[in-house]
Coordinates of C-alpha atoms in Angstrom, one line a residue:
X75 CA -134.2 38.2 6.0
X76 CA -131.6 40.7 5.2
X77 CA -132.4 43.0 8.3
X78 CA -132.9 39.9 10.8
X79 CA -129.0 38.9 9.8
X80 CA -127.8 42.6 10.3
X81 CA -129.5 42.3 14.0
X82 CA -127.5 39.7 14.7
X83 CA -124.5 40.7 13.4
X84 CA -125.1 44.5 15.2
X85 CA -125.3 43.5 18.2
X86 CA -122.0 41.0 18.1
X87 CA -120.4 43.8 16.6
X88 CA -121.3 45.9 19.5
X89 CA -120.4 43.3 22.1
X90 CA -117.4 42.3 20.9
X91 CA -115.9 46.1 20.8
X92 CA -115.5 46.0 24.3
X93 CA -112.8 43.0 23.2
X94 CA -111.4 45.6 20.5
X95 CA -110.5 47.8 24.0
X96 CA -109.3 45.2 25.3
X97 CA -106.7 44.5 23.0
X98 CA -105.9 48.4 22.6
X99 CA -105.1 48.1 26.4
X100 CA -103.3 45.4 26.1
X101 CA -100.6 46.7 23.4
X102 CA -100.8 50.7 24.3
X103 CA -99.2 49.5 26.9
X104 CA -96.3 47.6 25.0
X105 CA -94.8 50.7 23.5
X106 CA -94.6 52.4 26.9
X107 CA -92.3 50.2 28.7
X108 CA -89.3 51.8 28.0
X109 CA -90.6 55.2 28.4
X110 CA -92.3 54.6 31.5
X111 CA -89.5 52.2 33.1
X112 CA -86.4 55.0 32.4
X113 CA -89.3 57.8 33.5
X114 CA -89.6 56.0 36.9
X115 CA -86.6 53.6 37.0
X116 CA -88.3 50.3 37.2
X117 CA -86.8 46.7 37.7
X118 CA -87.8 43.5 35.7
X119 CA -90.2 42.5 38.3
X120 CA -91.9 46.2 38.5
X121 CA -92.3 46.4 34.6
X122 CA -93.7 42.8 34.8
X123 CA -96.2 44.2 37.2
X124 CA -97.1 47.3 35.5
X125 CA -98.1 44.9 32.2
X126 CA -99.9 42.0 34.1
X127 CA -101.7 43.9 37.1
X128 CA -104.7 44.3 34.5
X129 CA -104.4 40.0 33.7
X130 CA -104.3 39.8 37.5
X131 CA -107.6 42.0 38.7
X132 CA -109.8 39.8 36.1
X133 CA -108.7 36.9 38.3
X134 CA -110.4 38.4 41.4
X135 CA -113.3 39.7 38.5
X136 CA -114.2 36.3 37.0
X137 CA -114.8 34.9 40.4
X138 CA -118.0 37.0 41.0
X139 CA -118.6 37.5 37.1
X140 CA -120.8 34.3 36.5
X141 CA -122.7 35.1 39.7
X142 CA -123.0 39.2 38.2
X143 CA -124.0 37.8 34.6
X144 CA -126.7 35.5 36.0
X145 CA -128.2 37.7 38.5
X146 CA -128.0 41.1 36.2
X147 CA -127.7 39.5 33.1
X148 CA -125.5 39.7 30.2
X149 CA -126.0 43.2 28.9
X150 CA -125.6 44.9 32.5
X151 CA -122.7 43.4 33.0
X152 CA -121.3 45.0 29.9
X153 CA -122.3 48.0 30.7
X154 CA -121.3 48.5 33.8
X155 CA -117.3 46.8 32.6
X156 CA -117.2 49.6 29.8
X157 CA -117.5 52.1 32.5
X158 CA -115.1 50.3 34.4
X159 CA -112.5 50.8 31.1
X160 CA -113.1 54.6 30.6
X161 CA -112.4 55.0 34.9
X162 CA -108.9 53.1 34.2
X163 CA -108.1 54.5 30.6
X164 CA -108.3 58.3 31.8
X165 CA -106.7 57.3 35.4
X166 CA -103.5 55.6 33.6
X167 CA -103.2 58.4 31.5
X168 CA -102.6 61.2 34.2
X169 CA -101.2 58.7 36.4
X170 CA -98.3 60.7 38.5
X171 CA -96.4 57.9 39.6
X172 CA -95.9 54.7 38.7
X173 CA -97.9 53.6 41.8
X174 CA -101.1 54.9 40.7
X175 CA -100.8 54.0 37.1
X176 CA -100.6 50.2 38.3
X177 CA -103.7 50.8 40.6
X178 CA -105.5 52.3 37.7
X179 CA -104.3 49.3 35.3
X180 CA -105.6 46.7 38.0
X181 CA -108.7 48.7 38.0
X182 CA -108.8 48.4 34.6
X183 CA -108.2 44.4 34.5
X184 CA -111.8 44.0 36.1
X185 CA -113.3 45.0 33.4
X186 CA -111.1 42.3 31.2
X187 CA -114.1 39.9 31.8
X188 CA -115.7 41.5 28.7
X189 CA -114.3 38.7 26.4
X190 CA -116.5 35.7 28.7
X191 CA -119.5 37.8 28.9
X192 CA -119.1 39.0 25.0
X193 CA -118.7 35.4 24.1
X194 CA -121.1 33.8 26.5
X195 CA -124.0 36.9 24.8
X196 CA -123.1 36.1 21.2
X197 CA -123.3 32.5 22.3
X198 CA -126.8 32.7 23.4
X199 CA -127.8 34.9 20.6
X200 CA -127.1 33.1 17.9
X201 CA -128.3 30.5 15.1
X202 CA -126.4 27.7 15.6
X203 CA -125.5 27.9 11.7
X204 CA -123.3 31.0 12.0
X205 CA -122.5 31.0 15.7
X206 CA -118.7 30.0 15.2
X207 CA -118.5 32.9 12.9
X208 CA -120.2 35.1 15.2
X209 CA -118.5 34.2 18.2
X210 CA -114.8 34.7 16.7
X211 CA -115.3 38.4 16.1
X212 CA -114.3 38.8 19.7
X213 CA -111.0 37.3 18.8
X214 CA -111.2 39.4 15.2
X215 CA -112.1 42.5 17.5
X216 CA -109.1 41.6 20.3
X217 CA -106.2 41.6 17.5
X218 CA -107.8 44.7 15.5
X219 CA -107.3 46.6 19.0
X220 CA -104.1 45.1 19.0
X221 CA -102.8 45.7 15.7
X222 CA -104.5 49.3 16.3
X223 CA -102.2 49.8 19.6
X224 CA -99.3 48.8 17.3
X225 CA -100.2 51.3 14.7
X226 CA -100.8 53.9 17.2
X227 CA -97.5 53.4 19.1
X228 CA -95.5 53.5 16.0
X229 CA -97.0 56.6 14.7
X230 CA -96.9 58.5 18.1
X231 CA -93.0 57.1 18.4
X232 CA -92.1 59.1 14.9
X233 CA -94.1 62.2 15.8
X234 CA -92.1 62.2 19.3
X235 CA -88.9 62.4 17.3
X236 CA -90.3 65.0 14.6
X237 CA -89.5 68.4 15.0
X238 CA -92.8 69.9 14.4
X239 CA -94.0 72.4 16.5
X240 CA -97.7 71.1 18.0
X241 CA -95.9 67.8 18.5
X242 CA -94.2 70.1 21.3
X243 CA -96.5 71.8 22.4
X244 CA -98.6 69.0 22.9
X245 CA -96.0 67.4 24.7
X246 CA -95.9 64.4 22.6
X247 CA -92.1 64.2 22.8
X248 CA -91.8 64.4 26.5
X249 CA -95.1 62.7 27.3
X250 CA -95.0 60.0 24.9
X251 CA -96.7 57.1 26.9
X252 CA -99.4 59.1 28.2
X253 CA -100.3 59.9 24.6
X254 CA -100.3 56.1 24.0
X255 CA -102.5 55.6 26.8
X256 CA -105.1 58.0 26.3
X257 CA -105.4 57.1 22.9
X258 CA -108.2 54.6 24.8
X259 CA -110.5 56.9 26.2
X260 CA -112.4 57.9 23.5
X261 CA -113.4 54.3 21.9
X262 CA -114.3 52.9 25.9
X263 CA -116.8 56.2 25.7
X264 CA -118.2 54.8 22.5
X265 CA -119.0 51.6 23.6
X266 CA -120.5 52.5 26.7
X267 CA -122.7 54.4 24.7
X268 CA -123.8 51.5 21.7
X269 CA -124.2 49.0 24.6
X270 CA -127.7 50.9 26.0
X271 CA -128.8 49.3 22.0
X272 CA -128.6 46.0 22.4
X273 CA -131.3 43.5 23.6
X274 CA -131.1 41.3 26.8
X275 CA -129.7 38.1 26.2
X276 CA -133.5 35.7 25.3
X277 CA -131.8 32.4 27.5
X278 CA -131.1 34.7 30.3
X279 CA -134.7 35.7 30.0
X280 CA -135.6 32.4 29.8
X281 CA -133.8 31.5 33.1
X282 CA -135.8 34.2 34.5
X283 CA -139.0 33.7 33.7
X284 CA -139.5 36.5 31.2
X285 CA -140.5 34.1 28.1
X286 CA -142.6 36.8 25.7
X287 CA -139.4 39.1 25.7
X288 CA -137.5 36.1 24.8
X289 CA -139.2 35.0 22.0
X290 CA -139.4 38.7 20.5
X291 CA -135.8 39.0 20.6
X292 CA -135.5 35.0 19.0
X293 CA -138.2 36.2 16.2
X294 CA -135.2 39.1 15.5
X295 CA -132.8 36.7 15.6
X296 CA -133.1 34.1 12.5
X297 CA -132.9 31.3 15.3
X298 CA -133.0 27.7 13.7
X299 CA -136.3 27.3 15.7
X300 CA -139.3 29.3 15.9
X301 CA -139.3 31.1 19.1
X302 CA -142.2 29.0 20.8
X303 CA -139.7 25.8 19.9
X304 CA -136.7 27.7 20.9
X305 CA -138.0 28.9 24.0
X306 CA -139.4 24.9 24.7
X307 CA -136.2 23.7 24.1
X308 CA -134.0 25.8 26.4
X309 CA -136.6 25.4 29.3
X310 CA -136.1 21.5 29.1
X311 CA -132.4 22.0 29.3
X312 CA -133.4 24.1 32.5
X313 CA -135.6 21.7 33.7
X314 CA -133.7 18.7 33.3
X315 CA -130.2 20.6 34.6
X316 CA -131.1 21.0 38.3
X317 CA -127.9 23.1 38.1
X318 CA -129.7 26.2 36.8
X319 CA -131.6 26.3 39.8
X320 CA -128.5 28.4 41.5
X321 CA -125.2 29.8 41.4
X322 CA -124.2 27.3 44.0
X323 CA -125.6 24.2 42.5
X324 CA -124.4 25.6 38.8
X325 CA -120.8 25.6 40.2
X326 CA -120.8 22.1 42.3
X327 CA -122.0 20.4 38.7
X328 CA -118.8 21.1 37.3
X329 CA -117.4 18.8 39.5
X330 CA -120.0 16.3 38.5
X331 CA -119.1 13.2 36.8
X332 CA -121.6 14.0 33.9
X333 CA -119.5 17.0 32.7
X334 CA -116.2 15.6 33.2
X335 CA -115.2 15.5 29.5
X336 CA -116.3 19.2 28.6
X337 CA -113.9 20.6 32.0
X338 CA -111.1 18.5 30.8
X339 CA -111.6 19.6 27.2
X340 CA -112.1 23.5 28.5
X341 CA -109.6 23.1 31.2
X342 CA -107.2 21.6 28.4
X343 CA -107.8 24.7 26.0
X344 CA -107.4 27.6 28.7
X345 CA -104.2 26.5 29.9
X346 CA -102.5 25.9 26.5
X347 CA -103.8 29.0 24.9
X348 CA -101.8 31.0 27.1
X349 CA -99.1 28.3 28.2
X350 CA -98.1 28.6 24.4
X351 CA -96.8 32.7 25.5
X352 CA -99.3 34.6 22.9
X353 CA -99.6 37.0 25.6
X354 CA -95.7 37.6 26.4
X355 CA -95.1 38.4 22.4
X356 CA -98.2 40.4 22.0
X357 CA -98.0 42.2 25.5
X358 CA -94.0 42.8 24.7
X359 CA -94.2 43.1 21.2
X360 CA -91.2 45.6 21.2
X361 CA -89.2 44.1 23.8
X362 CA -89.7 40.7 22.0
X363 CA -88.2 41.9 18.5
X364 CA -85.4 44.1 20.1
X365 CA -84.1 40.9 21.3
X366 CA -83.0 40.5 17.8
X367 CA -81.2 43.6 17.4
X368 CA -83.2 45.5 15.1
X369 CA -83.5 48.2 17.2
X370 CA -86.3 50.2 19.3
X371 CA -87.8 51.8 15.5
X372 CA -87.6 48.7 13.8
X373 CA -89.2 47.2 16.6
X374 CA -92.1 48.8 16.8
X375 CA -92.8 48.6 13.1
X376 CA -92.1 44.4 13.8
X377 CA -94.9 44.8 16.5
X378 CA -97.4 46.7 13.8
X379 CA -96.6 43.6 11.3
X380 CA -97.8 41.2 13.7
X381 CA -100.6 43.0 14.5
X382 CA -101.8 43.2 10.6
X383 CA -100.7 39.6 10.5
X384 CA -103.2 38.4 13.1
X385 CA -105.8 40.5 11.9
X386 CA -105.5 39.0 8.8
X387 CA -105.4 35.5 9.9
X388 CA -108.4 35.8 12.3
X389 CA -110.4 36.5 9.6
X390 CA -109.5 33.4 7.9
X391 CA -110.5 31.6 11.7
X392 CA -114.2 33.4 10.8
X393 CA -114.1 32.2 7.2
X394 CA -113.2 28.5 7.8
X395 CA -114.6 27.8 11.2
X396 CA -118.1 27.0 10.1
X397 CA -116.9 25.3 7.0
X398 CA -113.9 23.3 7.8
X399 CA -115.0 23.1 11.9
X400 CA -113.4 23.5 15.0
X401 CA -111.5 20.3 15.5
X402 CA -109.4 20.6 12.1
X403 CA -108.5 24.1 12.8
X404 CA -107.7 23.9 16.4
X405 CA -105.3 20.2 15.9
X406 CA -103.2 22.2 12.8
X407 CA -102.9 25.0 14.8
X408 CA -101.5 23.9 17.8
X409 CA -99.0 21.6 15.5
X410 CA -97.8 24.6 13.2
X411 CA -97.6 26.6 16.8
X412 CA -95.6 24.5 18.3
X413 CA -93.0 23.6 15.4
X414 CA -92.6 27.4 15.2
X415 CA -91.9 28.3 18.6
X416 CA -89.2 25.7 18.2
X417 CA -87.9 27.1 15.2
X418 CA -87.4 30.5 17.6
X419 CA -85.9 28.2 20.1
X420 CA -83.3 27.1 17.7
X421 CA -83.2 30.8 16.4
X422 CA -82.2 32.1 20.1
X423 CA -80.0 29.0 20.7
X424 CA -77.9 29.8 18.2
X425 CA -77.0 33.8 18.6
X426 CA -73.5 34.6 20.1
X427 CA -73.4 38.6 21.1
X428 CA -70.6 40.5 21.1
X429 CA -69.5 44.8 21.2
X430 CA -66.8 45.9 19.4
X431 CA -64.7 49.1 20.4
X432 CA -65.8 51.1 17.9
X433 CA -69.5 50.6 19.2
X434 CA -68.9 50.9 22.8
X435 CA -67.5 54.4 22.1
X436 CA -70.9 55.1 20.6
X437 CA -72.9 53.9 23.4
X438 CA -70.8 56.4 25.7
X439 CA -71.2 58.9 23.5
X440 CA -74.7 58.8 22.9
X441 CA -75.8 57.5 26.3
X442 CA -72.8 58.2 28.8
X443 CA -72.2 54.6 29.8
X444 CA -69.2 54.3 31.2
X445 CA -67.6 50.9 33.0
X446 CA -67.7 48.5 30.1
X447 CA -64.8 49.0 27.8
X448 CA -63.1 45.9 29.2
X449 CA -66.3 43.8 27.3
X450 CA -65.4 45.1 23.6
X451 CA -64.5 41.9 21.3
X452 CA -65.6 39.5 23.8
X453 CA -67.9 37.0 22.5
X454 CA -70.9 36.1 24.3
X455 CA -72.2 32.3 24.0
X456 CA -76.1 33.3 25.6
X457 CA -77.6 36.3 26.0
X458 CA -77.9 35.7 29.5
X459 CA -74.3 35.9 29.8
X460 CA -74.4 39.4 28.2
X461 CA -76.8 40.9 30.2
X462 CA -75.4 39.5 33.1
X463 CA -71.8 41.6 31.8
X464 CA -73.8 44.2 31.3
X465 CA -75.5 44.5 34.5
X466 CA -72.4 44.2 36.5
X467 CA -71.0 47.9 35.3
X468 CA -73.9 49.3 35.1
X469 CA -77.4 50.5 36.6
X470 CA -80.6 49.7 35.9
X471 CA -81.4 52.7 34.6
X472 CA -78.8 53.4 32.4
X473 CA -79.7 49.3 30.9
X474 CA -82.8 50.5 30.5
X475 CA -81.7 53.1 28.4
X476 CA -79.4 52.2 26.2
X477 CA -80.2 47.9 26.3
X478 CA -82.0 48.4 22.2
X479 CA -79.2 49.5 21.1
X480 CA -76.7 47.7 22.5
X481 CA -78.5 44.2 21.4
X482 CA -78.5 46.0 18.1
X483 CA -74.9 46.4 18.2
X484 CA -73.9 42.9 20.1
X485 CA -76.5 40.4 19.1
X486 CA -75.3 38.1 16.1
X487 CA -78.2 36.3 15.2
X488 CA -80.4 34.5 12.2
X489 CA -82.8 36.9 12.4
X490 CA -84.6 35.2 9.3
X491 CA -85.3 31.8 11.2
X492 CA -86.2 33.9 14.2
X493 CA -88.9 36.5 12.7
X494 CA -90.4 33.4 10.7
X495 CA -90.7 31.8 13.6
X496 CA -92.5 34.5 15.4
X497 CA -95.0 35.3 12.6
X498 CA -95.9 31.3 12.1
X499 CA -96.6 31.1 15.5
X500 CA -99.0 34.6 15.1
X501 CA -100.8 32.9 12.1
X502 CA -101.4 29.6 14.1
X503 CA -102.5 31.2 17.1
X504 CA -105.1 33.6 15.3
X505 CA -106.7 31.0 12.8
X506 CA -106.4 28.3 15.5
X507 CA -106.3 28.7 19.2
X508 CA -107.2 32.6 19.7
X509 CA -110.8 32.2 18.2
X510 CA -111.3 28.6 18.9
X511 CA -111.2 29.4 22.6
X512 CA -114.2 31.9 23.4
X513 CA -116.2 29.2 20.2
X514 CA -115.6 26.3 22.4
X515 CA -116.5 27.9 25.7
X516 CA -119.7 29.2 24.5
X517 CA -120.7 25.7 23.3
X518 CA -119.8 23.2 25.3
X519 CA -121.6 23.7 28.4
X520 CA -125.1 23.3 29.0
X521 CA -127.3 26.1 29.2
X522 CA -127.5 26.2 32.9
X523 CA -124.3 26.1 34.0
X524 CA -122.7 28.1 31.0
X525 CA -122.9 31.2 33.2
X526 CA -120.9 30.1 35.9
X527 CA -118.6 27.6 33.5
X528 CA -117.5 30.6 30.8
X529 CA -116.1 32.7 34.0
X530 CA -114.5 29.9 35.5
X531 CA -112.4 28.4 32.5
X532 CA -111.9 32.4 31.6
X533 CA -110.4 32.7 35.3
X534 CA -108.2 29.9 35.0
X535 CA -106.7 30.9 31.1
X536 CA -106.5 34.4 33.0
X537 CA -104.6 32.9 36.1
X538 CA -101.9 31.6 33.1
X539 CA -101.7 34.9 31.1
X540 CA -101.1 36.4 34.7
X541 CA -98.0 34.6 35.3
X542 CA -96.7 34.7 31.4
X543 CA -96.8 38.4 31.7
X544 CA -96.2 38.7 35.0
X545 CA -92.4 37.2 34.8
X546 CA -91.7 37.3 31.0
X547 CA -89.3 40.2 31.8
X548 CA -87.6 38.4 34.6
X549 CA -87.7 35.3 32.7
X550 CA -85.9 37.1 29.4
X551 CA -83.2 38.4 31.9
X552 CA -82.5 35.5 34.0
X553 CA -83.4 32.5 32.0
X554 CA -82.8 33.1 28.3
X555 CA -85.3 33.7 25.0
X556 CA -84.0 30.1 23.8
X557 CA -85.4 28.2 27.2
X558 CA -88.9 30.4 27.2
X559 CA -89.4 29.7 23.5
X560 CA -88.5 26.0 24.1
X561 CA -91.1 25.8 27.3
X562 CA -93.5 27.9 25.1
X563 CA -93.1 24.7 22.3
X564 CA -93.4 22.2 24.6
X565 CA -97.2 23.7 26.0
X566 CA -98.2 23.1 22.5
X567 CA -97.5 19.6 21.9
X568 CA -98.9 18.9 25.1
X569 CA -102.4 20.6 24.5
X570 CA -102.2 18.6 21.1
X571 CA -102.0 15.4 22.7
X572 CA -104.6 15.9 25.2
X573 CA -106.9 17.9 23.1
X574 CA -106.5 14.9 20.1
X575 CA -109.0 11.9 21.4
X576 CA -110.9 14.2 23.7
X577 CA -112.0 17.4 21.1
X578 CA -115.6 16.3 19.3
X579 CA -116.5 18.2 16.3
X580 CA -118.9 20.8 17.0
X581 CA -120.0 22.7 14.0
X582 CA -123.1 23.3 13.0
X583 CA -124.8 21.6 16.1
X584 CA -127.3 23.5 18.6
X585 CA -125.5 23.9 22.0
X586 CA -128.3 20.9 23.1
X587 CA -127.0 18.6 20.9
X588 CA -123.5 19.6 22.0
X589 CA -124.6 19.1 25.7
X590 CA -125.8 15.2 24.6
X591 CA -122.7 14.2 22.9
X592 CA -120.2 15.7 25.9
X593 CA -122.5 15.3 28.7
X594 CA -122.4 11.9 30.1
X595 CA -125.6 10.3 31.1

């Protein structure tokens, strides 16, 4: 019995690393925004593209991925969006100009669709009993790659200002963000390489006719059936679901009347998971906490606590979610989420900002800002007014600069209230809605229309992380931290009051039994 469990558990391991890259990508690229917007003088819109082109690719990707997944199958698919991330990873990391390094990020958000084909695999792989577990190592495997990318940017920010003499030579003072990039490569090599070890998925078999490779996988798998049941079972739910019969038909049944409540219950999830703005404090993780003044060090040692913190927490998601179930975890969540957003809301609200002399001899000193003397003991009532002052005597570039340190100097602010906030709103995202997410999609939908349903609600939570990273910068600058926490709140408490009368419990069902309490007859 021992060995049977460790198959399992191999090959979600290996499936969800490709969700551990993901996250890398996703918060390398954090600590190289200010490097990479001084190196080629971007604006708020241009950083906001650099970040999101990847979240905006895997919009273009999930639309064919179902069709891919179903034709291929599952473990193709994989393989061929690992290579995908090794092309993008080494491209973005010689990238000359900041042109190609967004082409060779987009390139690299096609292969984002690992987290629906990682979840929709695990889904189909495993014994109902443990499939919540098994399913939320691709959100444990997302924030490890994040809180790796923290610890990576933080360690390769104090080599840059060491004075040892390989960290020269190796150019890791002058090329800092292309070491933070390339740090990738390597692990996208490695999991192209474990993927060519894992079986097909035994549904997808199924679906294909291939039923004696099927059931040897199933007999591998501990499956609460034998595999002659198993394999019975599913080919019902085929049979009886004329929208396995094609892509087409698989896509015009989620229209149908019969799976009305499991769209609005996915549809519900994919919008507020991202609505909420995980993405814009885990994409800007340094941008985020220098907006408290703690400066660009600091920062990035904030960004590697809430990396540790949601690794931490996600593993208390895998503990519970088979135990206490879905529904609990997902309704506390969403309420603890939204109270703490608020709580940054009021945080912001609050903060008055304003330079003194004495600093703003400093900041010319060290950065050779001229042009804003006439600001020194003025006090600032938003932080929109002060970077509006700011902007008005001086470039871009020279913002870009030297903005850490003045909202180090300026910003008078709880930062207490704010920081608890932020870290409340980490641990009720990772025990609630990060994990509960890829769980849900995997289940709800019957077998023949999962492949084409997964994509779909993955495309649309995409679509929302697109925009969230797409104009958090311009949003920051133009609208305020106080008004995008408060919008950021307000997501929550909607999702909560959609999600409360509509969310069945789902633990510890098979995904049939699922199907006949959502699926309408």
């Amino acid at each position: 019995m021992k060995s049977v469990s460790h198959s399992v558990y191999f090959c979600a391991m290996v499936v969800a690393f490709g969700a551990f890259i993901l996250g890398l990508d996703a918060a390398l690229i954090s600590g190289t925004i200010k490097y990479v917007s001084k190196e080629f003088s971007l604006s708020d819109m241009e950083v906001g593209a650099m970040v999101s082109a990847p979240g905006l690719a895997v919009l273009f990707a999930l639309m064919i991925t179902g069709y891919i997944c179903d034709q291929i199958g599952r473990k193709k698919t994989l393989i061929g969006i690992s290579f995908i991330y090794i092309f993008s990873a080494i491209t973005s990391t010689f990238a000359p100009n900041y042109e190609t390094l967004v082409v060779a990020r987009f390139v690299g958000g096609f292969a984002f669709t690992s987290l629906s084909v990682a979840a929709m695999y695990i889904g189909e792989i495993a014994p109902s009993k443990i499939r919540g577990k098994l399913v939320s190592i691709v959100q444990v495997s997302i924030v490890v790659g994040f809180s790796a990318a923290y610890f990576i940017n933080y360690g390769i920010l104090m080599l840059s200002q060491s004075d040892l003499t390989w960290v020269s030579s190796l150019a890791i003072d002058t090329q800092t963000w292309r070491w933070m990039l390339g740090v990738e490569i390597i692990p996208a090599i490695i999991w192209f390489a474990l993927l060519f070890k894992i079986p097909k998925s035994p549904r997808w078999l199924i679906m294909k006719g291939q039923e004696a490779e099927a059931k040897e996988i199933i007999a591998n798998f501990d499956h609460d059936l034998s595999p002659e049941e198993e394999v019975a079972q599913v080919k019902h739910s085929l049979e009886i679901d004329p929208a396995s019969k094609s892509f087409i038909a698989s896509f015009k049944a989620l229209f149908s009347t019969k799976l009305r409540k499991a769209v609005i219950v996915a549809l519900t999830i994919a919008i507020v998971q991202q609505a909420t703005g995980i993405n814009a404090i885990l994409f800007y993780a340094p941008t985020v906490f220098e907006q408290i003044g703690v400066g660009t060090d600091a920062a990035f040692l904030n960004a590697v606590v809430v990396g540790v913190v949601g690794v931490a927490f996600t593993i208390v998601a895998i503990l519970l979610i088979d135990k206490v179930g879905r529904r609990p975890l997902l309704m506390s969540g969403l309420i603890l989420a939204s109270i703490s957003l608020f709580v940054c809301h009021i945080g912001f609200k609050q903060a008055t900002y304003q330079l003194t002399s004495e600093q703003i001899i400093e900041v010319k000193n060290e950065h050779g800002i001229e042009g804003i003397s006439h600001m020194a003991d003025i006090t600032f009532e938003t932080d929109i007014e002060f970077k509006a002052a700011l902007r008005k005597n001086m470039s871009e570039s020279e913002l870009r600069a030297a903005e850490s340190i003045l909202l180090q100097n300026a910003t008078n602010i709880n930062v207490a209230v704010v920081m608890t906030g932020i870290m409340l709103f980490i641990i009720a995202f990772h025990y609630s809605l990060g994990p509960i997410l890829w769980v849900l999609f995997s289940e709800i939908f019957p077998t023949g229309v999962r492949g084409v349903a997964i994509p779909v609600f993955a495309f649309i939570s995409s679509m929302v992380s697109y925009f969230v990273q797409q104009f958090f910068p311009w949003l920051l600058n133009n609208v305020g931290a106080a008004d995008v926490f408060m919008f950021y709140a307000v997501s929550g408490v909607v999702g909560f009051i959609c999600l409360y009368k509509l969310l069945p419990e789902t633990k510890h069902k098979t995904i049939e039994e699922i199907e006949a309490q959502l699926v309408a007859n």
